[in-house]
Short mmCIF file of C-alpha atoms in Angstrom, two decimals:
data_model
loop_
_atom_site.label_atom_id
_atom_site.label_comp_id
_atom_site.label_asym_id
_atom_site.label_seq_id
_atom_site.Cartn_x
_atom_site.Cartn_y
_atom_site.Cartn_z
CA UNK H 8 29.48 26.74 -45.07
CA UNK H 9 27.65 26.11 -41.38
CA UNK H 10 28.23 29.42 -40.71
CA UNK H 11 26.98 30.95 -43.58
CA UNK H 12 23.88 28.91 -43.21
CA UNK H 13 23.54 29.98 -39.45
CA UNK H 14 23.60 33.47 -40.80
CA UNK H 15 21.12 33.12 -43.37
CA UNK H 16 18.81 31.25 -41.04
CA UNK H 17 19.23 34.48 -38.28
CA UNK H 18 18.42 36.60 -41.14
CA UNK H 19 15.11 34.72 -41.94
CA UNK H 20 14.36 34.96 -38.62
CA UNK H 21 14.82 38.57 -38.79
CA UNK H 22 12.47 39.21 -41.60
CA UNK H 23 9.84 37.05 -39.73
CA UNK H 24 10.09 38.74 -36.79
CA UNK H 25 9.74 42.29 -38.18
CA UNK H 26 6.81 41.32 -41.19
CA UNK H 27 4.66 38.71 -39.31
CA UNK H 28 5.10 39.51 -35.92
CA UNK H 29 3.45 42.77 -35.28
CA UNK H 30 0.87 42.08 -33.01
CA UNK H 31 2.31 39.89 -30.73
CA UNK H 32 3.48 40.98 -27.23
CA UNK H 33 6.76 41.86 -28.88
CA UNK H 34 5.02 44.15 -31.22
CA UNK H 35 6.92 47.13 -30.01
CA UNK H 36 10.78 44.98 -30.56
CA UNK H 37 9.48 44.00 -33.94
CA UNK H 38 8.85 47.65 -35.03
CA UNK H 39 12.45 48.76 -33.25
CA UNK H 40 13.89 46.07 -35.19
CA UNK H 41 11.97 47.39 -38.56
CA UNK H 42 12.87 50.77 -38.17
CA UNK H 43 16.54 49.79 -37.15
CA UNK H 44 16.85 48.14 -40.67
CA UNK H 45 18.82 44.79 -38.68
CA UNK H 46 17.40 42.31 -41.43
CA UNK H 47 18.85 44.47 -44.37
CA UNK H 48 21.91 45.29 -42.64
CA UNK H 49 22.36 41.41 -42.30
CA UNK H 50 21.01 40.82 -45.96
CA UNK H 51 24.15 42.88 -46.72
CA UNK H 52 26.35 41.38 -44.78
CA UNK H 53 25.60 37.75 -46.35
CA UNK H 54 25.69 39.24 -49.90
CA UNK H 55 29.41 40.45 -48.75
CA UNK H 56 30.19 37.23 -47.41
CA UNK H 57 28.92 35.77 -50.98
CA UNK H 58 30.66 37.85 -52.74
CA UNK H 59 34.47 37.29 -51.55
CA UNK H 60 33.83 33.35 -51.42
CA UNK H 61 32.34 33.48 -55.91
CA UNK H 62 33.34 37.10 -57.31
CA UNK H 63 31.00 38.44 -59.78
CA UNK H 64 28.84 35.16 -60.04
CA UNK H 65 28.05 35.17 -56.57
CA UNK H 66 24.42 35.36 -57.41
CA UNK H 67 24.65 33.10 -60.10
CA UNK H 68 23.42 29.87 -59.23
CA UNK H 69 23.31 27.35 -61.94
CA UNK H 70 20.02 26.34 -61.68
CA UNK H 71 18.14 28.85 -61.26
CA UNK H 72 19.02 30.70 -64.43
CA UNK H 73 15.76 30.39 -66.39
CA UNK H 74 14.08 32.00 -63.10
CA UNK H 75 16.00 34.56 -63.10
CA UNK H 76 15.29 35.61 -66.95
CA UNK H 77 11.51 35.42 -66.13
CA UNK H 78 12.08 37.81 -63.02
CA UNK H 79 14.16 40.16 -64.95
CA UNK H 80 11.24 40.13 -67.60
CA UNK H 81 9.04 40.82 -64.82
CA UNK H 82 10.80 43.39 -62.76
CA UNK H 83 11.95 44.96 -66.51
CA UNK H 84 8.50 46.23 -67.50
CA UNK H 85 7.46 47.67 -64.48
CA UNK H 86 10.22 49.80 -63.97
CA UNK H 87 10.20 50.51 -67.74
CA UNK H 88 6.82 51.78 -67.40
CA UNK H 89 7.19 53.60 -64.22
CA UNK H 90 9.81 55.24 -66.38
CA UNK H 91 7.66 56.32 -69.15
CA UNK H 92 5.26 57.33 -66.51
CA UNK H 93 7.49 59.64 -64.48
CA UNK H 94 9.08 61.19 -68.06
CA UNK H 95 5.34 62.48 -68.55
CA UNK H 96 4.75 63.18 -65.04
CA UNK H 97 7.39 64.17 -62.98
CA UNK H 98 10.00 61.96 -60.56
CA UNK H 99 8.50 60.22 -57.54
CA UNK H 100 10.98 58.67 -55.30
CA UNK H 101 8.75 56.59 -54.15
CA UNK H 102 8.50 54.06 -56.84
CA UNK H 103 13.23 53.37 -56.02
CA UNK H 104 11.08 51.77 -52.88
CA UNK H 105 8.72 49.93 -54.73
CA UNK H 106 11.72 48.32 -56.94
CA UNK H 107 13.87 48.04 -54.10
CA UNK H 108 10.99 45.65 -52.21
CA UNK H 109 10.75 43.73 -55.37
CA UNK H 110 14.12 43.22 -55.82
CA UNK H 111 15.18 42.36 -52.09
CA UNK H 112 13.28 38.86 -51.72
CA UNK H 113 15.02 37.29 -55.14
CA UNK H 114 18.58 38.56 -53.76
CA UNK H 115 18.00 37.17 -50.85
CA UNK H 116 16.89 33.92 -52.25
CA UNK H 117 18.97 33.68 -54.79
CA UNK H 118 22.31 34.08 -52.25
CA UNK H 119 20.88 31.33 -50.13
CA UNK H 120 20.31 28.97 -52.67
CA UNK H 121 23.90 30.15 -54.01
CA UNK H 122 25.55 28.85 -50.86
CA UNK H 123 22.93 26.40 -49.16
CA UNK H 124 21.54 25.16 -52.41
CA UNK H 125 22.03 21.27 -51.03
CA UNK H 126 20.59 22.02 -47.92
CA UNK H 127 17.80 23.29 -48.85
CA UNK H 128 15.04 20.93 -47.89
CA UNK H 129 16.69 21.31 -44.55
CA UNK H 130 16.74 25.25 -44.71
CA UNK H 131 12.50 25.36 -45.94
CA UNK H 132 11.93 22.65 -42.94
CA UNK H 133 13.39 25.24 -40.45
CA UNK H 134 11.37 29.01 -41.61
CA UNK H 135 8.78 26.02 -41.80
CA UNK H 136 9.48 25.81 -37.77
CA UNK H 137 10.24 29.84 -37.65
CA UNK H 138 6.39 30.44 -39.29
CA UNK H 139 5.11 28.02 -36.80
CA UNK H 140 6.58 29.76 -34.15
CA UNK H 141 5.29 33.33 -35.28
CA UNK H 142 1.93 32.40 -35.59
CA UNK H 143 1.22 30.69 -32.25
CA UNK H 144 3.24 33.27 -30.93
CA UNK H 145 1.09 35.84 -32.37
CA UNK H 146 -2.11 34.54 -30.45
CA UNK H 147 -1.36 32.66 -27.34
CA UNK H 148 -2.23 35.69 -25.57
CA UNK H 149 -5.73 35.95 -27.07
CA UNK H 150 -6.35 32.12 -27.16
CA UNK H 151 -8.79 30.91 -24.83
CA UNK H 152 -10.26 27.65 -26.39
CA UNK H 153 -10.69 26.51 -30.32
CA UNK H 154 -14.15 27.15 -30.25
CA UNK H 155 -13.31 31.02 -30.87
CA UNK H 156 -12.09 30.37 -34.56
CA UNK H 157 -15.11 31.10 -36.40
CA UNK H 158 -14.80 30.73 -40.23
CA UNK H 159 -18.22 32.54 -40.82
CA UNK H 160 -16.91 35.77 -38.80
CA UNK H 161 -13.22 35.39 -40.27
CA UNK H 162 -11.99 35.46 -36.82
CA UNK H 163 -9.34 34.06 -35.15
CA UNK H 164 -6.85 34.64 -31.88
CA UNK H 165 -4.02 33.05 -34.68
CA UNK H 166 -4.94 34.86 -37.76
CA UNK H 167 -2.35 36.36 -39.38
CA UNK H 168 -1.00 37.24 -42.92
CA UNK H 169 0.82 33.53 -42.78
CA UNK H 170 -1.98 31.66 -43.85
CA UNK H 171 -1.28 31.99 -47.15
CA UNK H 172 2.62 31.59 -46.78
CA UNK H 173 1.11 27.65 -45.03
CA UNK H 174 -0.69 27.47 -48.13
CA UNK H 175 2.59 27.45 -50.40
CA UNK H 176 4.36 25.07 -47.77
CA UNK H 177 1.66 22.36 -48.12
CA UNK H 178 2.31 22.50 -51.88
CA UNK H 179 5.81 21.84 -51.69
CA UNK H 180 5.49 19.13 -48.90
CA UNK H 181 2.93 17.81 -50.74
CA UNK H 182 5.28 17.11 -54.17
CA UNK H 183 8.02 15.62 -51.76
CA UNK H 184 5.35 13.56 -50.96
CA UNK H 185 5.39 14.26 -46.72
CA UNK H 186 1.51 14.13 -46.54
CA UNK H 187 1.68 14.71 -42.93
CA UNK H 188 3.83 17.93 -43.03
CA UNK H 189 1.26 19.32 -45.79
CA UNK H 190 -1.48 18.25 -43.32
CA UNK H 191 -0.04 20.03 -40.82
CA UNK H 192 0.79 23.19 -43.07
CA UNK H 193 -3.12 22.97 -44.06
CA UNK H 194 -3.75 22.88 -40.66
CA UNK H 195 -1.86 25.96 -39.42
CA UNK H 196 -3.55 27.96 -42.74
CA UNK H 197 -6.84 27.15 -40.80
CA UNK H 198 -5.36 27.96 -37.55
CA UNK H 199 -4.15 31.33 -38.86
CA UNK H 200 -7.78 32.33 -41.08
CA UNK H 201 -7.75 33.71 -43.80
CA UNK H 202 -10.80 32.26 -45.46
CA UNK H 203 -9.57 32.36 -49.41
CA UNK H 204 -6.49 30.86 -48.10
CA UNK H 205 -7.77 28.08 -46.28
CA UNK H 206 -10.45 27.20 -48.46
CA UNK H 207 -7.20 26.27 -51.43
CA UNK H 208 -5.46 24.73 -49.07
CA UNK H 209 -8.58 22.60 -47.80
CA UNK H 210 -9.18 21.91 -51.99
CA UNK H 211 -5.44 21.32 -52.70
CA UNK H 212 -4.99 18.90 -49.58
CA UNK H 213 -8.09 16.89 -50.97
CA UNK H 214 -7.64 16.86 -54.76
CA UNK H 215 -3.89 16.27 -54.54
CA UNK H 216 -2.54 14.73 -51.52
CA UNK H 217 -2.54 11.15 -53.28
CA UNK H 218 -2.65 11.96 -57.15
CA UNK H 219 -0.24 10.69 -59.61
CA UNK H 220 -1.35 13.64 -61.71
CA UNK H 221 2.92 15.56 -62.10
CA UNK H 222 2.27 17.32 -64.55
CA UNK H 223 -0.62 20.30 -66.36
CA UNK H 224 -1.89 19.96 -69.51
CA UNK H 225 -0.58 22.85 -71.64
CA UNK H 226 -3.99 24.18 -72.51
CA UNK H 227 -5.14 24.58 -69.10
CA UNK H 228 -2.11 26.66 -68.20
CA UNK H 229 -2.09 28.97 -71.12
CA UNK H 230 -6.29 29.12 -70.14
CA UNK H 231 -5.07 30.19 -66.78
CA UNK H 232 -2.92 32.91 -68.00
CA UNK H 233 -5.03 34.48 -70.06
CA UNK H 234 -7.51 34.86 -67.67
CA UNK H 235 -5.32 36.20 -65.14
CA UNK H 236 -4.62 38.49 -68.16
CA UNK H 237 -8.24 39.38 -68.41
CA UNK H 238 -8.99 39.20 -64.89
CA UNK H 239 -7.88 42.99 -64.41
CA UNK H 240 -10.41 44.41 -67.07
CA UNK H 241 -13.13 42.22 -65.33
CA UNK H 242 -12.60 43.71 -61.65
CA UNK H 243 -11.98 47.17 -63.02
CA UNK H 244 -15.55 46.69 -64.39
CA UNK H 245 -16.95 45.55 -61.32
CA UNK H 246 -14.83 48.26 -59.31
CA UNK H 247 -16.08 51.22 -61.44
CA UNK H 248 -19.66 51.03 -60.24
CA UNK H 249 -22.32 49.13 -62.48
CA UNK H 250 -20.87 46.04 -61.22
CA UNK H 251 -21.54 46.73 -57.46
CA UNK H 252 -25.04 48.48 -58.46
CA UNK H 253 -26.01 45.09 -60.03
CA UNK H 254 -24.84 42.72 -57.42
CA UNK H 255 -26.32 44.84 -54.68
CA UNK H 256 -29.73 45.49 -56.66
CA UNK H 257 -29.97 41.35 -57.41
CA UNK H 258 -28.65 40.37 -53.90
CA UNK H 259 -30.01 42.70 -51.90
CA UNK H 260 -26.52 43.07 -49.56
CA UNK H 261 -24.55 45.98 -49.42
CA UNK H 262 -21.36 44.56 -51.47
CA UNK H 263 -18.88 47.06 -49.99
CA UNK H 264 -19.15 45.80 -46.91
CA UNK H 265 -18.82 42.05 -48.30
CA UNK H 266 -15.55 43.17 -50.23
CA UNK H 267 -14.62 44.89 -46.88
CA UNK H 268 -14.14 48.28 -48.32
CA UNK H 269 -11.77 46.88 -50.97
CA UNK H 270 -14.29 48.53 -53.80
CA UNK H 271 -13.66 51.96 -52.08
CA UNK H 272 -10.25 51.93 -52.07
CA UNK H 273 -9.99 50.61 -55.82
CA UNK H 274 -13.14 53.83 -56.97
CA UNK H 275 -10.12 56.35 -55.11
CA UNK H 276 -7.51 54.81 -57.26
CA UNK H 277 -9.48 54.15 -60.23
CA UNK H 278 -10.65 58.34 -59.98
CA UNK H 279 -7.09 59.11 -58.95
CA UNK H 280 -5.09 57.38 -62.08
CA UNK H 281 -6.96 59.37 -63.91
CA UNK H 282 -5.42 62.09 -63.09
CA UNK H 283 -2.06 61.14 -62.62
CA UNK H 284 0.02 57.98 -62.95
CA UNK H 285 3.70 57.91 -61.41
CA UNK H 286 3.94 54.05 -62.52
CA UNK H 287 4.94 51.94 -59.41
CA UNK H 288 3.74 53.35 -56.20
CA UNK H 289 1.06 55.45 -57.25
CA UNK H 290 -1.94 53.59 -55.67
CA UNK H 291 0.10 54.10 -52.32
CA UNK H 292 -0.20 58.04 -52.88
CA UNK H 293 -3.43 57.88 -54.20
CA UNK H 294 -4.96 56.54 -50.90
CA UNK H 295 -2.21 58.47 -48.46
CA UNK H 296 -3.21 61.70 -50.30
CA UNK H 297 -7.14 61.08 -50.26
CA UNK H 298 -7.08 60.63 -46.43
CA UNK H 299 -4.77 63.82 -46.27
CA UNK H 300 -1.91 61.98 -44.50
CA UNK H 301 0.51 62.05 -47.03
CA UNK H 302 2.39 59.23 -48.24
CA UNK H 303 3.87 57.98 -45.93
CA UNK H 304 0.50 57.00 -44.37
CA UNK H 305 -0.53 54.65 -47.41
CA UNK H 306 1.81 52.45 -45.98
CA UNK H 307 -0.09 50.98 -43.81
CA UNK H 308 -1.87 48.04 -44.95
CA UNK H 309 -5.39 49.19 -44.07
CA UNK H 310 -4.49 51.74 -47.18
CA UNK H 311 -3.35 49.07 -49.47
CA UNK H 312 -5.61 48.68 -52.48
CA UNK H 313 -5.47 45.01 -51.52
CA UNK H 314 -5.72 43.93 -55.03
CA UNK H 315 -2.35 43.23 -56.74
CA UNK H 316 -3.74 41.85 -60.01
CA UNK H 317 -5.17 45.94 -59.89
CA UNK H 318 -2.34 47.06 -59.07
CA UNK H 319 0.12 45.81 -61.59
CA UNK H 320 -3.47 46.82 -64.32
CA UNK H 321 -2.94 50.56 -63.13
CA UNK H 322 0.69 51.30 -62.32
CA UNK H 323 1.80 49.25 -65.51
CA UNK H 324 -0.97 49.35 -68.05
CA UNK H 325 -2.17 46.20 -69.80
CA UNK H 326 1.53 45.69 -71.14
CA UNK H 327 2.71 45.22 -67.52
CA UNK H 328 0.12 42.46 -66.75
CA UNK H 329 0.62 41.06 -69.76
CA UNK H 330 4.44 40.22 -69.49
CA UNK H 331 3.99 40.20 -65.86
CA UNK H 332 1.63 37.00 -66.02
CA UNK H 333 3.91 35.35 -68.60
CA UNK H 334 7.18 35.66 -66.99
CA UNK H 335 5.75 34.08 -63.59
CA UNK H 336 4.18 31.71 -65.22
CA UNK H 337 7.16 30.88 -67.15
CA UNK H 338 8.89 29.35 -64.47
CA UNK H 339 7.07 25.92 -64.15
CA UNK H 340 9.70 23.88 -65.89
CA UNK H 341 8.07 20.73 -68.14
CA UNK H 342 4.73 21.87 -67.26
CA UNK H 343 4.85 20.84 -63.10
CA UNK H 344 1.72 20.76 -61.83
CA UNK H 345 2.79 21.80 -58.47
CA UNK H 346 5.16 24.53 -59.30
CA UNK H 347 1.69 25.79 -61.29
CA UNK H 348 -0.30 25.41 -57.61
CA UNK H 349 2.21 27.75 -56.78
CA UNK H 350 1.48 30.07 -59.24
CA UNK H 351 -1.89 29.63 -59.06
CA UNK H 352 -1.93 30.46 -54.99
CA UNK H 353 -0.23 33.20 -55.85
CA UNK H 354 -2.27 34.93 -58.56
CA UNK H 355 -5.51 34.29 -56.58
CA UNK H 356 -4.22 35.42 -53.86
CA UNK H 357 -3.24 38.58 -55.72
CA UNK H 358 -7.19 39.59 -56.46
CA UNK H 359 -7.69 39.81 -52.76
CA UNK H 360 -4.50 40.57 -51.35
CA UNK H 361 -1.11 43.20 -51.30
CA UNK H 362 1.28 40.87 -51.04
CA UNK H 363 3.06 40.49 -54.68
CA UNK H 364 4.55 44.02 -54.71
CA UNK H 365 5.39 46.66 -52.02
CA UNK H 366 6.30 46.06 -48.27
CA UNK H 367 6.58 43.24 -46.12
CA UNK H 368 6.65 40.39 -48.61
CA UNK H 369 9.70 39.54 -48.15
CA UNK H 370 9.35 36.29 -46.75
CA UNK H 371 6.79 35.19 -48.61
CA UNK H 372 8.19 35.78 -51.79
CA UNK H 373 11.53 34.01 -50.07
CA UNK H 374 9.55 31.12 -49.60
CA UNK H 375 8.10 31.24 -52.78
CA UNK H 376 10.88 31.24 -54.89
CA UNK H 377 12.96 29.06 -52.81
CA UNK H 378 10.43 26.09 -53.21
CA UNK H 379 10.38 26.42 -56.64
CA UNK H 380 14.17 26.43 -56.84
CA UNK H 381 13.59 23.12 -54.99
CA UNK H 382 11.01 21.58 -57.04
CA UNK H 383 12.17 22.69 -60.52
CA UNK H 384 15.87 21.28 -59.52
CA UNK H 385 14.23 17.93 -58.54
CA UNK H 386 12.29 17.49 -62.02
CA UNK H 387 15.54 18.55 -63.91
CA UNK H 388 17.50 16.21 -62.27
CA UNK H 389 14.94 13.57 -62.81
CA UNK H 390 14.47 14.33 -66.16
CA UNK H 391 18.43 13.67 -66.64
CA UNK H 392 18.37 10.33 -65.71
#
């Protein structure tokens, strides 16, 4: 269907526009557009048009079936223990928000690939394009010469929340084996900054660009998820206080500033749970109510606890990251190794970064899950004959 995939392409563009175009000199038609709700309204309108051409499986797609058991594992326990949460603690509405921004990405996906499925190298090459676009868009105003990127400084006129999204693109181009696309997608991380971004895409683009290596030995990726399993109790450690004290006593460097405030944020919410935990959402209220604006305020990124792997520790409990880590990591069919880079981008990402849950992930996650619809497919296909 052309014109369905016209309409999913306009609604990528949509998303884009309103999460990753902000401070561009459109900034003020990207927020109209937000607040307006166009994307969703279009999201609808392509799950409708899904819907009347497959019935009740119009989500359904055939391959993507194991995927969707690991998400449903995933999204399960967090709303089960939100549940439990808000039985002991009262309703928040907040956390139907939370849920709904988890939920929205793998819809959307999952409709695409539904309908575009064999098209879909084509349909990554274009929000490829689109995230090109966005980011020099984003700076050509404040770009002046190359020499202003400074690594040291994390500053550039291009940097933008992208750089990891380049990150997951040079992995995929990289396992269709389009060296200069992932070049160029390692490229644009740089070009965009953020440092922990473009130093794995610098390491991925050197240690993999030419391996024959497909696939991850199984202990190494049950080693990785345990320690993303035992990650959380090792930051919450290091967040609580003695961990700081020590690294600032040996170091001499005032660590807060080096973690750019991120260990403030995480003593509110680690004080805060304490005292009350609504499941998902609750960090967001923590910080809106410690600054007295409410809510509504935490928002705003600047509020995020900018620590998912934290995140998912405190809203969810141990249990959460537990089957959390699992389910993800679950969905590298026959042990890919570059469905695993994925996974591992991700999860990194995760301990410095608000991008897994909440607001204005939705193309990310899009991307995410729609390259490893394309990669999985591939290896079952190959594995068939």
């Amino acid at each position: 269907m052309k014109s369905f995939y016209r309409l999913s392409i306009l609604t990528v563009f949509l998303f884009l526009f309103s999460e990753s175009m902000t401070e561009s000199v459109l900034s003020s038609i990207c927020i109209a557009v937000d607040n307006a709700k166009i994307k969703y309204i279009f999201l609808l309108l392509l799950l409708i048009i899904s819907f009347f051409q497959y019935g009740k499986d119009f989500l359904n797609v055939e391959g993507f079936k194991k995927e969707r058991q690991c998400f449903a594992c995933a999204l399960g326990i967090l709303v089960l223990t939100t549940i439990y949460f808000q039985f002991q603690n009262g309703f928040f509405s907040r956390s139907i928000m939370e849920v709904i921004y988890i939920i929205t990405p793998f819809i959307f996906a999952s409709v695409v690939i539904k309908n575009c499925g064999d098209h879909i190298g084509g349909f990554l090459d274009t929000v490829f394009c689109f995230c090109i676009f966005a980011v020099i868009f984003n700076g050509i105003t404040r770009f002046t010469s190359f020499g202003d990127i400074n690594f040291v400084e994390s500053y550039s006129p291009f940097e933008s929340a992208l750089s990891s999204v380049f990150v997951y693109f040079e992995i995929y181009y990289l396992y269709k084996g389009d060296r200069k696309k992932a070049l160029i997608a390692a490229f644009l991380c740089f070009l965009s900054l953020k440092r922990f971004s473009v130093i794995k895409a610098v390491l991925i683009y050197l240690v993999f660009s030419r391996t024959r290596w497909k696939k991850i030995n199984p202990l190494l990726l049950w080693s990785t998820v345990a320690f993303f399993i035992v990650l959380p109790f090792i930051l919450h450690a290091f967040y609580s206080g003695w961990g700081i004290a020590y690294l600032e006593n040996y170091f001499q460097k005032n660590i807060r500033e080096l973690t750019m405030d991120r260990s403030d944020r995480a003593a509110i919410v680690i004080w805060g749970i304490e005292q009350v935990n609504y499941g998902l959402g609750t960090t967001l209220y923590l910080l809106g109510l410690y600054l007295r604006e409410g809510v509504g305020a935490a928002e705003k990124s600047v509020l995020s606890l900018h620590c998912d792997i934290l995140r998912i520790f405190y809203e969810g409990t141990i249990v959460s990251t537990i089957v959390y880590t699992i389910s993800y990591f679950k969905m590298i069919f026959n042990r890919n190794l570059y469905v695993y880079l994925i996974m591992l981008h991700l999860f990194t990402e995760a301990i410095v970064n608000h991008f897994m849950i909440g607001a204005g992930a939705t193309i990310q996650w899009l991307i995410i899950y729609m390259c490893i619809y394309a990669i999985n497919t591939r290896e079952r296909e190959q594995e068939l004959y």
